[in-house]
């Protein structure tokens, strides 16, 4: 009695395969380029502040300009949530205002968008943060 083993690849036929948003943003340092605030926008010219997504661990982390930070995140389609954002607590005169605003906006974010190689975080329709590669 011979046994035949049939192996099939699990490919939900979407040709050509469009990388998911999560795959497109994972493992890259996204440098903070702008913080959108009600009072005025903060342009960020230094490349110290960044966020990086780790798909396997469902975690995001990086640097606020002075302090390292981390969080867990969930992403379904373009709906995002950052939970348990924590950071080291070094006070840096030069970056404190920027860093506080960055972390605050991150916790508010509920939507993520990738367009023209920029990454945007929103709360509803309002842009909170803008990142570049």
mmCIF file of C-alpha atoms in Angstrom:
data_model
loop_
_atom_site.group_PDB
_atom_site.id
_atom_site.type_symbol
_atom_site.label_atom_id
_atom_site.label_comp_id
_atom_site.label_asym_id
_atom_site.label_seq_id
_atom_site.Cartn_x
_atom_site.Cartn_y
_atom_site.Cartn_z
ATOM 1 C CA UNK A 1 0.000 0.000 0.000
ATOM 2 C CA UNK A 2 1.795 3.093 -1.255
ATOM 3 C CA UNK A 3 1.166 6.442 0.360
ATOM 4 C CA UNK A 4 1.014 9.616 -1.625
ATOM 5 C CA UNK A 5 1.867 12.829 0.177
ATOM 6 C CA UNK A 6 0.528 15.972 -1.407
ATOM 7 C CA UNK A 7 2.043 19.243 -0.283
ATOM 8 C CA UNK A 8 0.154 22.393 -1.087
ATOM 9 C CA UNK A 9 1.406 25.883 -0.516
ATOM 10 C CA UNK A 10 -0.945 28.082 1.423
ATOM 11 C CA UNK A 11 -1.174 30.984 -0.925
ATOM 12 C CA UNK A 12 -4.400 32.945 -0.930
ATOM 13 C CA UNK A 13 -4.155 33.853 -4.589
ATOM 14 C CA UNK A 14 -3.469 37.572 -4.616
ATOM 15 C CA UNK A 15 -1.093 38.081 -7.521
ATOM 16 C CA UNK A 16 1.259 39.915 -7.251
ATOM 17 C CA UNK A 17 1.544 39.574 -3.516
ATOM 18 C CA UNK A 18 1.144 43.004 -1.966
ATOM 19 C CA UNK A 19 3.268 43.200 1.196
ATOM 20 C CA UNK A 20 1.127 43.953 4.210
ATOM 21 C CA UNK A 21 1.490 47.296 5.934
ATOM 22 C CA UNK A 22 3.030 45.483 8.879
ATOM 23 C CA UNK A 23 5.637 43.776 6.675
ATOM 24 C CA UNK A 24 6.395 47.084 4.968
ATOM 25 C CA UNK A 25 7.127 48.942 8.202
ATOM 26 C CA UNK A 26 8.768 46.223 10.337
ATOM 27 C CA UNK A 27 12.491 46.166 11.047
ATOM 28 C CA UNK A 28 13.161 49.691 9.779
ATOM 29 C CA UNK A 29 14.260 52.702 11.795
ATOM 30 C CA UNK A 30 11.563 55.294 11.129
ATOM 31 C CA UNK A 31 13.019 58.674 12.032
ATOM 32 C CA UNK A 32 10.694 61.253 13.513
ATOM 33 C CA UNK A 33 10.477 64.231 11.150
ATOM 34 C CA UNK A 34 7.453 66.161 12.440
ATOM 35 C CA UNK A 35 5.226 66.327 15.510
ATOM 36 C CA UNK A 36 1.810 67.830 14.787
ATOM 37 C CA UNK A 37 0.511 69.760 17.785
ATOM 38 C CA UNK A 38 -2.609 71.900 18.199
ATOM 39 C CA UNK A 39 -0.495 74.959 18.997
ATOM 40 C CA UNK A 40 2.267 74.537 16.407
ATOM 41 C CA UNK A 41 4.069 71.783 14.564
ATOM 42 C CA UNK A 42 7.553 70.753 15.628
ATOM 43 C CA UNK A 43 9.939 70.072 12.763
ATOM 44 C CA UNK A 44 12.571 67.540 13.771
ATOM 45 C CA UNK A 45 15.840 67.900 11.906
ATOM 46 C CA UNK A 46 18.123 65.647 13.949
ATOM 47 C CA UNK A 47 17.938 61.905 13.346
ATOM 48 C CA UNK A 48 17.935 60.901 16.993
ATOM 49 C CA UNK A 49 14.240 60.149 17.506
ATOM 50 C CA UNK A 50 12.984 57.001 15.854
ATOM 51 C CA UNK A 51 10.597 54.090 16.164
ATOM 52 C CA UNK A 52 11.136 50.515 15.009
ATOM 53 C CA UNK A 53 8.482 47.787 14.796
ATOM 54 C CA UNK A 54 9.268 44.175 15.671
ATOM 55 C CA UNK A 55 6.569 42.030 14.078
ATOM 56 C CA UNK A 56 7.491 38.786 15.825
ATOM 57 C CA UNK A 57 7.416 40.306 19.312
ATOM 58 C CA UNK A 58 4.558 42.708 18.492
ATOM 59 C CA UNK A 59 6.674 45.415 20.071
ATOM 60 C CA UNK A 60 7.793 48.852 18.996
ATOM 61 C CA UNK A 61 10.650 50.826 20.428
ATOM 62 C CA UNK A 62 13.317 53.332 19.698
ATOM 63 C CA UNK A 63 14.511 56.647 20.992
ATOM 64 C CA UNK A 64 12.752 59.876 21.837
ATOM 65 C CA UNK A 65 15.852 61.978 21.255
ATOM 66 C CA UNK A 66 17.270 61.415 24.719
ATOM 67 C CA UNK A 67 15.585 58.384 26.241
ATOM 68 C CA UNK A 68 15.048 54.892 24.902
ATOM 69 C CA UNK A 69 11.448 53.729 24.841
ATOM 70 C CA UNK A 70 9.452 50.628 24.156
ATOM 71 C CA UNK A 71 5.854 49.484 23.918
ATOM 72 C CA UNK A 72 3.713 46.683 22.670
ATOM 73 C CA UNK A 73 1.521 47.375 19.670
ATOM 74 C CA UNK A 74 -1.342 45.817 17.782
ATOM 75 C CA UNK A 75 -2.002 46.436 14.125
ATOM 76 C CA UNK A 76 -5.071 45.295 12.199
ATOM 77 C CA UNK A 77 -5.240 46.739 8.721
ATOM 78 C CA UNK A 78 -4.246 50.331 9.437
ATOM 79 C CA UNK A 79 -5.756 50.454 12.935
ATOM 80 C CA UNK A 80 -2.944 50.658 15.434
ATOM 81 C CA UNK A 81 -2.700 50.801 19.212
ATOM 82 C CA UNK A 82 0.404 51.317 21.309
ATOM 83 C CA UNK A 83 0.154 49.910 24.814
ATOM 84 C CA UNK A 84 2.344 50.241 27.868
ATOM 85 C CA UNK A 85 4.710 52.858 26.469
ATOM 86 C CA UNK A 86 7.683 53.080 28.809
ATOM 87 C CA UNK A 87 10.973 54.938 28.641
ATOM 88 C CA UNK A 88 14.138 55.595 30.541
ATOM 89 C CA UNK A 89 13.914 58.811 32.548
ATOM 90 C CA UNK A 90 16.969 60.922 31.801
ATOM 91 C CA UNK A 91 16.170 64.632 31.682
ATOM 92 C CA UNK A 92 17.593 66.388 28.627
ATOM 93 C CA UNK A 93 16.981 70.110 28.441
ATOM 94 C CA UNK A 94 17.496 70.146 24.687
ATOM 95 C CA UNK A 95 15.030 67.366 23.843
ATOM 96 C CA UNK A 96 12.572 67.189 26.721
ATOM 97 C CA UNK A 97 9.699 69.110 25.144
ATOM 98 C CA UNK A 98 10.064 67.232 21.866
ATOM 99 C CA UNK A 99 10.342 63.861 23.582
ATOM 100 C CA UNK A 100 7.355 64.420 25.871
ATOM 101 C CA UNK A 101 5.252 65.425 22.845
ATOM 102 C CA UNK A 102 6.466 62.404 20.845
ATOM 103 C CA UNK A 103 5.549 59.895 23.564
ATOM 104 C CA UNK A 104 2.207 61.570 24.273
ATOM 105 C CA UNK A 105 1.229 61.533 20.590
ATOM 106 C CA UNK A 106 2.342 57.917 20.273
ATOM 107 C CA UNK A 107 -0.060 56.873 23.018
ATOM 108 C CA UNK A 108 -2.928 58.720 21.297
ATOM 109 C CA UNK A 109 -2.365 57.126 17.879
ATOM 110 C CA UNK A 110 -5.106 54.888 16.528
ATOM 111 C CA UNK A 111 -4.316 54.800 12.814
ATOM 112 C CA UNK A 112 -1.168 54.310 10.765
ATOM 113 C CA UNK A 113 -0.490 55.088 7.132
ATOM 114 C CA UNK A 114 2.431 54.605 4.783
ATOM 115 C CA UNK A 115 2.539 56.959 1.818
ATOM 116 C CA UNK A 116 5.372 58.134 -0.399
ATOM 117 C CA UNK A 117 7.848 56.345 1.879
ATOM 118 C CA UNK A 118 6.709 58.370 4.893
ATOM 119 C CA UNK A 119 4.986 56.845 7.878
ATOM 120 C CA UNK A 120 2.136 58.753 9.530
ATOM 121 C CA UNK A 121 0.371 58.158 12.831
ATOM 122 C CA UNK A 122 -3.114 59.592 13.290
ATOM 123 C CA UNK A 123 -5.784 60.026 15.927
ATOM 124 C CA UNK A 124 -8.918 59.802 13.821
ATOM 125 C CA UNK A 125 -8.256 62.091 10.843
ATOM 126 C CA UNK A 126 -5.688 64.271 12.592
ATOM 127 C CA UNK A 127 -2.015 63.597 11.849
ATOM 128 C CA UNK A 128 0.008 63.260 15.063
ATOM 129 C CA UNK A 129 3.463 62.138 13.939
ATOM 130 C CA UNK A 130 5.401 61.890 10.697
ATOM 131 C CA UNK A 131 8.409 59.618 10.150
ATOM 132 C CA UNK A 132 10.900 59.107 7.338
ATOM 133 C CA UNK A 133 13.226 56.197 6.598
#
